[in-house]
XYZ file of C-alpha atoms in Angstrom:
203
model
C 44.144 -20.412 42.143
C 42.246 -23.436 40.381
C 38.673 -21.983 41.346
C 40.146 -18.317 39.884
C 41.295 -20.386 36.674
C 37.610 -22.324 36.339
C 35.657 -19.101 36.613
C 37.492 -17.490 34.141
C 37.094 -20.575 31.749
C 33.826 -20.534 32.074
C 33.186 -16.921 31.524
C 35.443 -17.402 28.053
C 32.983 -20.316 27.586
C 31.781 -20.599 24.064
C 28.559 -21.253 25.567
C 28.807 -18.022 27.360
C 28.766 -16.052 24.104
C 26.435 -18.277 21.955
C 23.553 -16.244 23.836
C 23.556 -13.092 23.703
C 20.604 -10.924 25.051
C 17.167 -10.821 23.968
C 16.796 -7.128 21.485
C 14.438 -6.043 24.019
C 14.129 -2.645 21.806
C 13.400 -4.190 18.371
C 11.422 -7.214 19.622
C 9.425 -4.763 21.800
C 8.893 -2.334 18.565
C 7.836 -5.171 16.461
C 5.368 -6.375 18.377
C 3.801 -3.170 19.143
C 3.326 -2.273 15.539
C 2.069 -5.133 14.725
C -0.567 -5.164 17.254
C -1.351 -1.497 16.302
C -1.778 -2.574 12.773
C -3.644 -5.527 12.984
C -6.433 -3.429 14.721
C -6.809 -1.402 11.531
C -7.854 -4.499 9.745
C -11.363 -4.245 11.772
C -11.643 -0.291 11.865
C -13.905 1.896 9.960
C -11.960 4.964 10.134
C -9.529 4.868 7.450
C -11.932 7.764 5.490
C -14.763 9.529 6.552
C -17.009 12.178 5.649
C -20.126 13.704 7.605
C -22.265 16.102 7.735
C -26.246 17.264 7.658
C -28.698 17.449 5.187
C -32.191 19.110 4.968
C -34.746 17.132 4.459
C -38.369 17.808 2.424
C -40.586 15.371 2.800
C -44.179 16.720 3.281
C -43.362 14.573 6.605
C -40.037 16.172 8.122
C -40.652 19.276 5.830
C -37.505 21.132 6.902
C -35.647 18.963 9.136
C -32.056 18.573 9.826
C -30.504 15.178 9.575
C -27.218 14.434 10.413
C -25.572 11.465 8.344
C -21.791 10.220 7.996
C -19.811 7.826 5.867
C -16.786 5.604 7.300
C -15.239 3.619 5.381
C -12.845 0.389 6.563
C -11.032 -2.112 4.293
C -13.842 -4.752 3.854
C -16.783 -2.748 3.935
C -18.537 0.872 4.820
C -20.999 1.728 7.534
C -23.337 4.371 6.705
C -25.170 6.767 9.153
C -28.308 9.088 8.255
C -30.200 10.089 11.340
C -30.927 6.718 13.486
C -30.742 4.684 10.314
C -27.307 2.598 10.253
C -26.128 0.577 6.932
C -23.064 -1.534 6.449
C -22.378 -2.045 3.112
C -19.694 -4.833 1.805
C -17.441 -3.932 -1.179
C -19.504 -6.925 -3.011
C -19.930 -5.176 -6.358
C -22.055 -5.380 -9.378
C -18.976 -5.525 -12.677
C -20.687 -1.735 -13.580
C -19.923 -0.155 -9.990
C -16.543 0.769 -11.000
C -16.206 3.142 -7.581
C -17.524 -0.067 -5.796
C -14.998 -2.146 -7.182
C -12.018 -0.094 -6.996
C -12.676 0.589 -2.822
C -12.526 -3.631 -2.928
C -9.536 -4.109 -4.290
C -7.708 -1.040 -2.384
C -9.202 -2.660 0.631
C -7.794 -6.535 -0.530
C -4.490 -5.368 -1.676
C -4.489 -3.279 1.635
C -5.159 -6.377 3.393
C -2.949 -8.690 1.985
C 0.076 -6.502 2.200
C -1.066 -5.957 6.260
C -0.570 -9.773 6.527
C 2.274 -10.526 4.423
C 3.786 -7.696 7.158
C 2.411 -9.284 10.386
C 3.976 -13.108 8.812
C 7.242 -11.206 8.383
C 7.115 -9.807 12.286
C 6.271 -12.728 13.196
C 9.152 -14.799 11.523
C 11.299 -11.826 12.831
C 10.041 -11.996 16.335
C 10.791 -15.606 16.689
C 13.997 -15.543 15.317
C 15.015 -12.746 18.348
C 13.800 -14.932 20.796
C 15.373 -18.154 19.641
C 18.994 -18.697 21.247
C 20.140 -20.017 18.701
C 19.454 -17.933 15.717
C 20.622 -14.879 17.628
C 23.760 -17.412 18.343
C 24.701 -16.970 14.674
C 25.348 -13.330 15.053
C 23.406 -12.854 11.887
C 21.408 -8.816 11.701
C 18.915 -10.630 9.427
C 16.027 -10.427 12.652
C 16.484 -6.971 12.524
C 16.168 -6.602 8.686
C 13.195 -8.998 9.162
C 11.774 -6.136 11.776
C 12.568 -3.450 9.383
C 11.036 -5.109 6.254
C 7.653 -5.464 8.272
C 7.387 -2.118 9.077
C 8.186 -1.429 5.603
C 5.702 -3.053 4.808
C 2.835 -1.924 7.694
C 3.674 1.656 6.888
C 2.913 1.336 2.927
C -0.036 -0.370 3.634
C -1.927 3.223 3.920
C 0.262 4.702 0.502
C -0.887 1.516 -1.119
C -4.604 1.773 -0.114
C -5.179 5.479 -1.058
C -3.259 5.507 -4.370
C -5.443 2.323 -5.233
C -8.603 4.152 -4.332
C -10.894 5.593 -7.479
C -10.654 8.913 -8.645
C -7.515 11.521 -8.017
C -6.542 12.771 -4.475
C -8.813 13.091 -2.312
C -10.438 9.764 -3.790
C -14.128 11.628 -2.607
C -14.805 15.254 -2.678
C -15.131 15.853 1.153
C -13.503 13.167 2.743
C -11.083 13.064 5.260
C -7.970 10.534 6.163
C -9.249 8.837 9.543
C -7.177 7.796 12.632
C -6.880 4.066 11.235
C -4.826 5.454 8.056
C -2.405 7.264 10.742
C -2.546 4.384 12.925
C -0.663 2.224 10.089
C 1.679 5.252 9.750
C 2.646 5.205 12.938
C 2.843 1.370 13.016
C 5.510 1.446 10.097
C 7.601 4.358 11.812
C 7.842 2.419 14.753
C 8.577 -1.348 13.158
C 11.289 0.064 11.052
C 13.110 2.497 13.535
C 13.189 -0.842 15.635
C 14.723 -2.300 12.757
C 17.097 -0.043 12.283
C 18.092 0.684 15.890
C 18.459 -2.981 15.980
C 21.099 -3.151 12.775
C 23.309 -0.066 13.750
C 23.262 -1.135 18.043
C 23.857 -4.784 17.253
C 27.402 -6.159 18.153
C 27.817 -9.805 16.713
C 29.235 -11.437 13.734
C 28.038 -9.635 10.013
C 26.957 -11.598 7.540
């Protein structure tokens, strides 16, 4: 009778209740997108264009050359033929186009971080004990608000971009641009799975 009586004391425990489970779901979804995202800091496929030209040069009278633009968030790489050139958004104050790819690609960047801090914050608050103790839903708002964030990132970056939509005659959205898409989908349905599932004490 007295081991029946501790048992169920302890599983009544205060202690017992003060940790809940890890959010395997949200924690798992945070993490992801903000690994997918942070890879789009270093890719060159945001935009792209290619193509060939003809070229007539007494030299190559006639030949075909096949060339193609990608463009990242800190600089470009060019391709024509064999030739390769990375150019950095370090502009001249007249290269208005120049200057307006540099600060789509800072604001981009900035915004990208400002996410990641926020997922970070987020993902150690669901693996603390004690914050997820407090029964609060603010880790999964936390999760939400950085995919906000990750997933505007791309909105951000091609309104900020000079001239009207399509920024370039030609050019194409690359799989970096859908990557952060996707990245933002997934942090905030994590989120939001997170805030509607959880069971614990609202704020």
């Amino acid at each position: 009778m007295g081991a029946e009586e501790s048992e169920s004391k302890q599983s009544d425990s205060p202690l017992d209740k003060s940790r809940p489970p890890i959010p395997w779901v949200t924690l798992s979804t945070t993490l992801v997108a903000t690994i997918m995202t942070f890879t789009t800091l270093f890719m060159h496929t945001w935009m792209y264009d290619s193509g060939t030209v003809e070229i007539n040069t007494p030299e190559l009278q006639g030949k075909e050359v096949e060339w193609s633009v990608n463009y990242g968030l800190w600089d470009s790489i060019s391709h024509f033929g064999e030739e390769i050139e990375v150019t950095d958004y370090d502009c001249a104050p007249n290269e208005a186009d120049c200057k307006g790819f540099k600060t789509a690609g800072i604001t981009s960047i900035a915004t990208i971080i400002l996410g990641m801090i926020t997922a970070g914050i987020a993902t150690s608050m669901h693996l603390s004990s004690k914050s997820r103790a407090k029964g609060s839903r603010l880790p999964f708002r936390l999760s939400g608000i950085s995919g906000l964030l990750i997933g505007i990132t791309p909105i951000i970056w091609m309104t900020l971009l000079p001239g009207v939509f399509p920024p370039i005659e030609g050019m194409q959205i690359g799989m970096a641009f859908w990557i952060g898409i996707a990245g933002g989908i997934l942090g905030i349905a994590g989120g939001a799975f997170g805030c509607f599932t959880f069971k614990g004490v609202a704020e």
